[in-house]
């Protein structure tokens, strides 16, 4: 067999084994994805530390020590309140009560709009659909706490070495192209993740602060949900309002326009200020394409699929662009001249 | 780099001795000769070592390229395509480097075809890595870019001299 073909075959087997490892052991997929997210967020900080003359490993040890200290501090102050709010929310079983309220409206609504499906258990069905394909998403907390920091550290410390190992397997004729495309894809995904997390954090912070000022119960949990759901493009803001809508069906304390105005204001600031500045420049995809990819992500991967849909669509776009460039764009492009234009050269010739 | 690696995947399992060899090859390259041992050690951890078989093409003229290569071992032929056929421009041996324009040219089009004459080991240094160095180690990147501009400037001067020489020859013959 030709040497390059053999290398290509071994590379393909290595990649299949790597993907297979995550499929066979789904328990490590979620911490690995989370680790990728954390590594992406920490990378600029590590680069900054490297600029100051610190070695990468020392910078990582410093960041992880500070990170654990900060996590413990936040846990001490916020986790107690967040967990009590969460338990209070769960104990009141708003979802069942809201579904019951909707069921009582069924007859009246179907009198006016007979084509609509029955409302009984609609909200519980939505919840089941959203979380159906991500059953372990919020359950295996201990494994996550153990694996995520370890994976993050390894990715930041050894990620480039691992990539080099993969690139060393690539046959010579495809090396430069695969290197350029992979770097471009990784850069695009990392920038998108950073931008989306910053956006989600700001939206969550605005909603939490707004609800705390309005003295609304469960302010921190609702703010966190608004922030987390904001990661899902376009549908995220609607998903973030859903818990408030469900609670408002049952709890009269939530029959208040100021709560709606907090969400509206936070989403307007996001839509008109944060998104155009932070995210839009990075995702050069048509809104229709983004919505389609989110819908496909939801169908095949639930909540996780919705979150990962845009980076995957972005990767496909880069690959297609590279193929298009290689196949259709003429290689000899006209470059602007740096040397004197022809008439000036003619003038010089006449002078001599 | 005393002998060619014989095993197909030898370049995957390198040792410290190999890294030292790599550092010394990089230090002897004009582009990196001003770097400190620590910077050379970092550089040797990000460059790529590629092995080319005899007559294997490294890159083609007008291909989109993203970096330069240093000849660690072996020899390569630099050719230019013309309507009358390929013209051999030069043959590069151990310690020479080529393709450095791709590090600074935004369109990244290769100006010549390079083919290995014998089994050769080339060290590849690519633009995304140079950009990463510019972000994380600005002092190191300044040293590399200064050397790169000196080399490009010198090559431009040499080309200008050669053109003047040719022009005067043409004038004399006319």
GROMACS .gro file of N, CA and C in nm, chain A residues 18-19 21-23 25-41 136-137 140 143-156 162 189 193 197 304 308:
model
  135
   18UNK      N    1  -1.118   0.758   1.868
   18UNK     CA    2  -1.136   0.872   1.960
   18UNK      C    3  -1.285   0.906   1.975
   19UNK      N    4  -1.355   0.914   1.860
   19UNK     CA    5  -1.499   0.944   1.864
   19UNK      C    6  -1.572   0.828   1.931
   21UNK      N    7  -1.465   0.632   2.160
   21UNK     CA    8  -1.442   0.636   2.305
   21UNK      C    9  -1.549   0.720   2.375
   22UNK      N   10  -1.584   0.833   2.310
   22UNK     CA   11  -1.685   0.921   2.369
   22UNK      C   12  -1.825   0.864   2.354
   23UNK      N   13  -1.848   0.787   2.244
   23UNK     CA   14  -1.981   0.728   2.225
   23UNK      C   15  -2.002   0.612   2.322
   25UNK      N   16  -1.844   0.562   2.609
   25UNK     CA   17  -1.850   0.609   2.749
   25UNK      C   18  -1.908   0.751   2.753
   26UNK      N   19  -2.044   0.761   2.740
   26UNK     CA   20  -2.105   0.894   2.736
   26UNK      C   21  -2.081   0.974   2.865
   27UNK      N   22  -2.046   0.904   2.973
   27UNK     CA   23  -2.021   0.972   3.101
   27UNK      C   24  -1.908   1.072   3.093
   28UNK      N   25  -1.812   1.049   2.999
   28UNK     CA   26  -1.700   1.141   2.990
   28UNK      C   27  -1.720   1.248   2.883
   29UNK      N   28  -1.825   1.230   2.800
   29UNK     CA   29  -1.848   1.327   2.692
   29UNK      C   30  -1.884   1.465   2.749
   30UNK      N   31  -1.978   1.464   2.846
   30UNK     CA   32  -2.024   1.592   2.900
   30UNK      C   33  -1.913   1.666   2.976
   31UNK      N   34  -1.839   1.597   3.069
   31UNK     CA   35  -1.726   1.669   3.132
   31UNK      C   36  -1.623   1.716   3.030
   32UNK      N   37  -1.602   1.636   2.923
   32UNK     CA   38  -1.503   1.676   2.822
   32UNK      C   39  -1.549   1.801   2.749
   33UNK      N   40  -1.680   1.807   2.716
   33UNK     CA   41  -1.733   1.926   2.649
   33UNK      C   42  -1.724   2.048   2.740
   34UNK      N   43  -1.759   2.025   2.868
   34UNK     CA   44  -1.749   2.135   2.966
   34UNK      C   45  -1.604   2.182   2.978
   35UNK      N   46  -1.511   2.084   2.979
   35UNK     CA   47  -1.369   2.117   2.991
   35UNK      C   48  -1.323   2.200   2.871
   36UNK      N   49  -1.373   2.164   2.750
   36UNK     CA   50  -1.340   2.242   2.630
   36UNK      C   51  -1.387   2.386   2.649
   37UNK      N   52  -1.507   2.400   2.706
   37UNK     CA   53  -1.563   2.534   2.728
   37UNK      C   54  -1.478   2.613   2.828
   38UNK      N   55  -1.443   2.548   2.940
   38UNK     CA   56  -1.362   2.617   3.042
   38UNK      C   57  -1.223   2.650   2.988
   39UNK      N   58  -1.166   2.554   2.913
   39UNK     CA   59  -1.031   2.577   2.857
   39UNK      C   60  -1.033   2.697   2.763
   40UNK      N   61  -1.139   2.705   2.682
   40UNK     CA   62  -1.154   2.818   2.590
   40UNK      C   63  -1.163   2.949   2.666
   41UNK      N   64  -1.237   2.946   2.777
   41UNK     CA   65  -1.253   3.069   2.856
   41UNK      C   66  -1.122   3.109   2.924
  136UNK      N   67  -2.847   1.267   3.163
  136UNK     CA   68  -2.747   1.275   3.268
  136UNK      C   69  -2.692   1.417   3.283
  137UNK      N   70  -2.754   1.511   3.212
  137UNK     CA   71  -2.699   1.645   3.203
  137UNK      C   72  -2.679   1.712   3.339
  140UNK      N   73  -2.513   1.371   3.710
  140UNK     CA   74  -2.388   1.313   3.757
  140UNK      C   75  -2.290   1.421   3.803
  143UNK      N   76  -1.916   1.322   3.930
  143UNK     CA   77  -1.825   1.286   3.821
  143UNK      C   78  -1.778   1.411   3.746
  144UNK      N   79  -1.871   1.501   3.728
  144UNK     CA   80  -1.841   1.627   3.658
  144UNK      C   81  -1.739   1.708   3.737
  145UNK      N   82  -1.765   1.718   3.869
  145UNK     CA   83  -1.675   1.798   3.953
  145UNK      C   84  -1.534   1.742   3.953
  146UNK      N   85  -1.526   1.609   3.941
  146UNK     CA   86  -1.396   1.543   3.943
  146UNK      C   87  -1.325   1.553   3.808
  147UNK      N   88  -1.401   1.523   3.702
  147UNK     CA   89  -1.338   1.513   3.569
  147UNK      C   90  -1.317   1.647   3.499
  148UNK      N   91  -1.413   1.737   3.516
  148UNK     CA   92  -1.404   1.863   3.440
  148UNK      C   93  -1.275   1.941   3.467
  149UNK      N   94  -1.237   1.966   3.597
  149UNK     CA   95  -1.112   2.040   3.618
  149UNK      C   96  -0.990   1.965   3.565
  150UNK      N   97  -0.993   1.830   3.579
  150UNK     CA   98  -0.879   1.752   3.531
  150UNK      C   99  -0.866   1.762   3.379
  151UNK      N  100  -0.980   1.747   3.310
  151UNK     CA  101  -0.978   1.758   3.163
  151UNK      C  102  -0.936   1.899   3.120
  152UNK      N  103  -0.986   2.000   3.192
  152UNK     CA  104  -0.953   2.139   3.156
  152UNK      C  105  -0.803   2.160   3.165
  153UNK      N  106  -0.744   2.114   3.277
  153UNK     CA  107  -0.600   2.130   3.297
  153UNK      C  108  -0.522   2.060   3.185
  154UNK      N  109  -0.565   1.937   3.153
  154UNK     CA  110  -0.495   1.860   3.049
  154UNK      C  111  -0.507   1.927   2.913
  155UNK      N  112  -0.627   1.978   2.885
  155UNK     CA  113  -0.648   2.044   2.756
  155UNK      C  114  -0.559   2.166   2.740
  156UNK      N  115  -0.551   2.246   2.849
  156UNK     CA  116  -0.471   2.368   2.843
  156UNK      C  117  -0.321   2.337   2.840
  162UNK      N  118  -0.128   1.721   2.184
  162UNK     CA  119  -0.219   1.619   2.131
  162UNK      C  120  -0.252   1.650   1.984
  189UNK      N  121  -1.451   2.836   1.668
  189UNK     CA  122  -1.531   2.777   1.776
  189UNK      C  123  -1.495   2.842   1.910
  193UNK      N  124  -1.754   3.039   2.152
  193UNK     CA  125  -1.784   2.994   2.289
  193UNK      C  126  -1.759   3.109   2.387
  197UNK      N  127  -2.056   3.279   2.609
  197UNK     CA  128  -2.054   3.268   2.756
  197UNK      C  129  -2.056   3.406   2.819
  304UNK      N  130  -2.835   1.981   2.462
  304UNK     CA  131  -2.692   1.983   2.428
  304UNK      C  132  -2.674   2.005   2.277
  308UNK      N  133  -2.473   2.303   2.083
  308UNK     CA  134  -2.358   2.273   1.996
  308UNK      C  135  -2.387   2.300   1.848
   0.00000   0.00000   0.00000
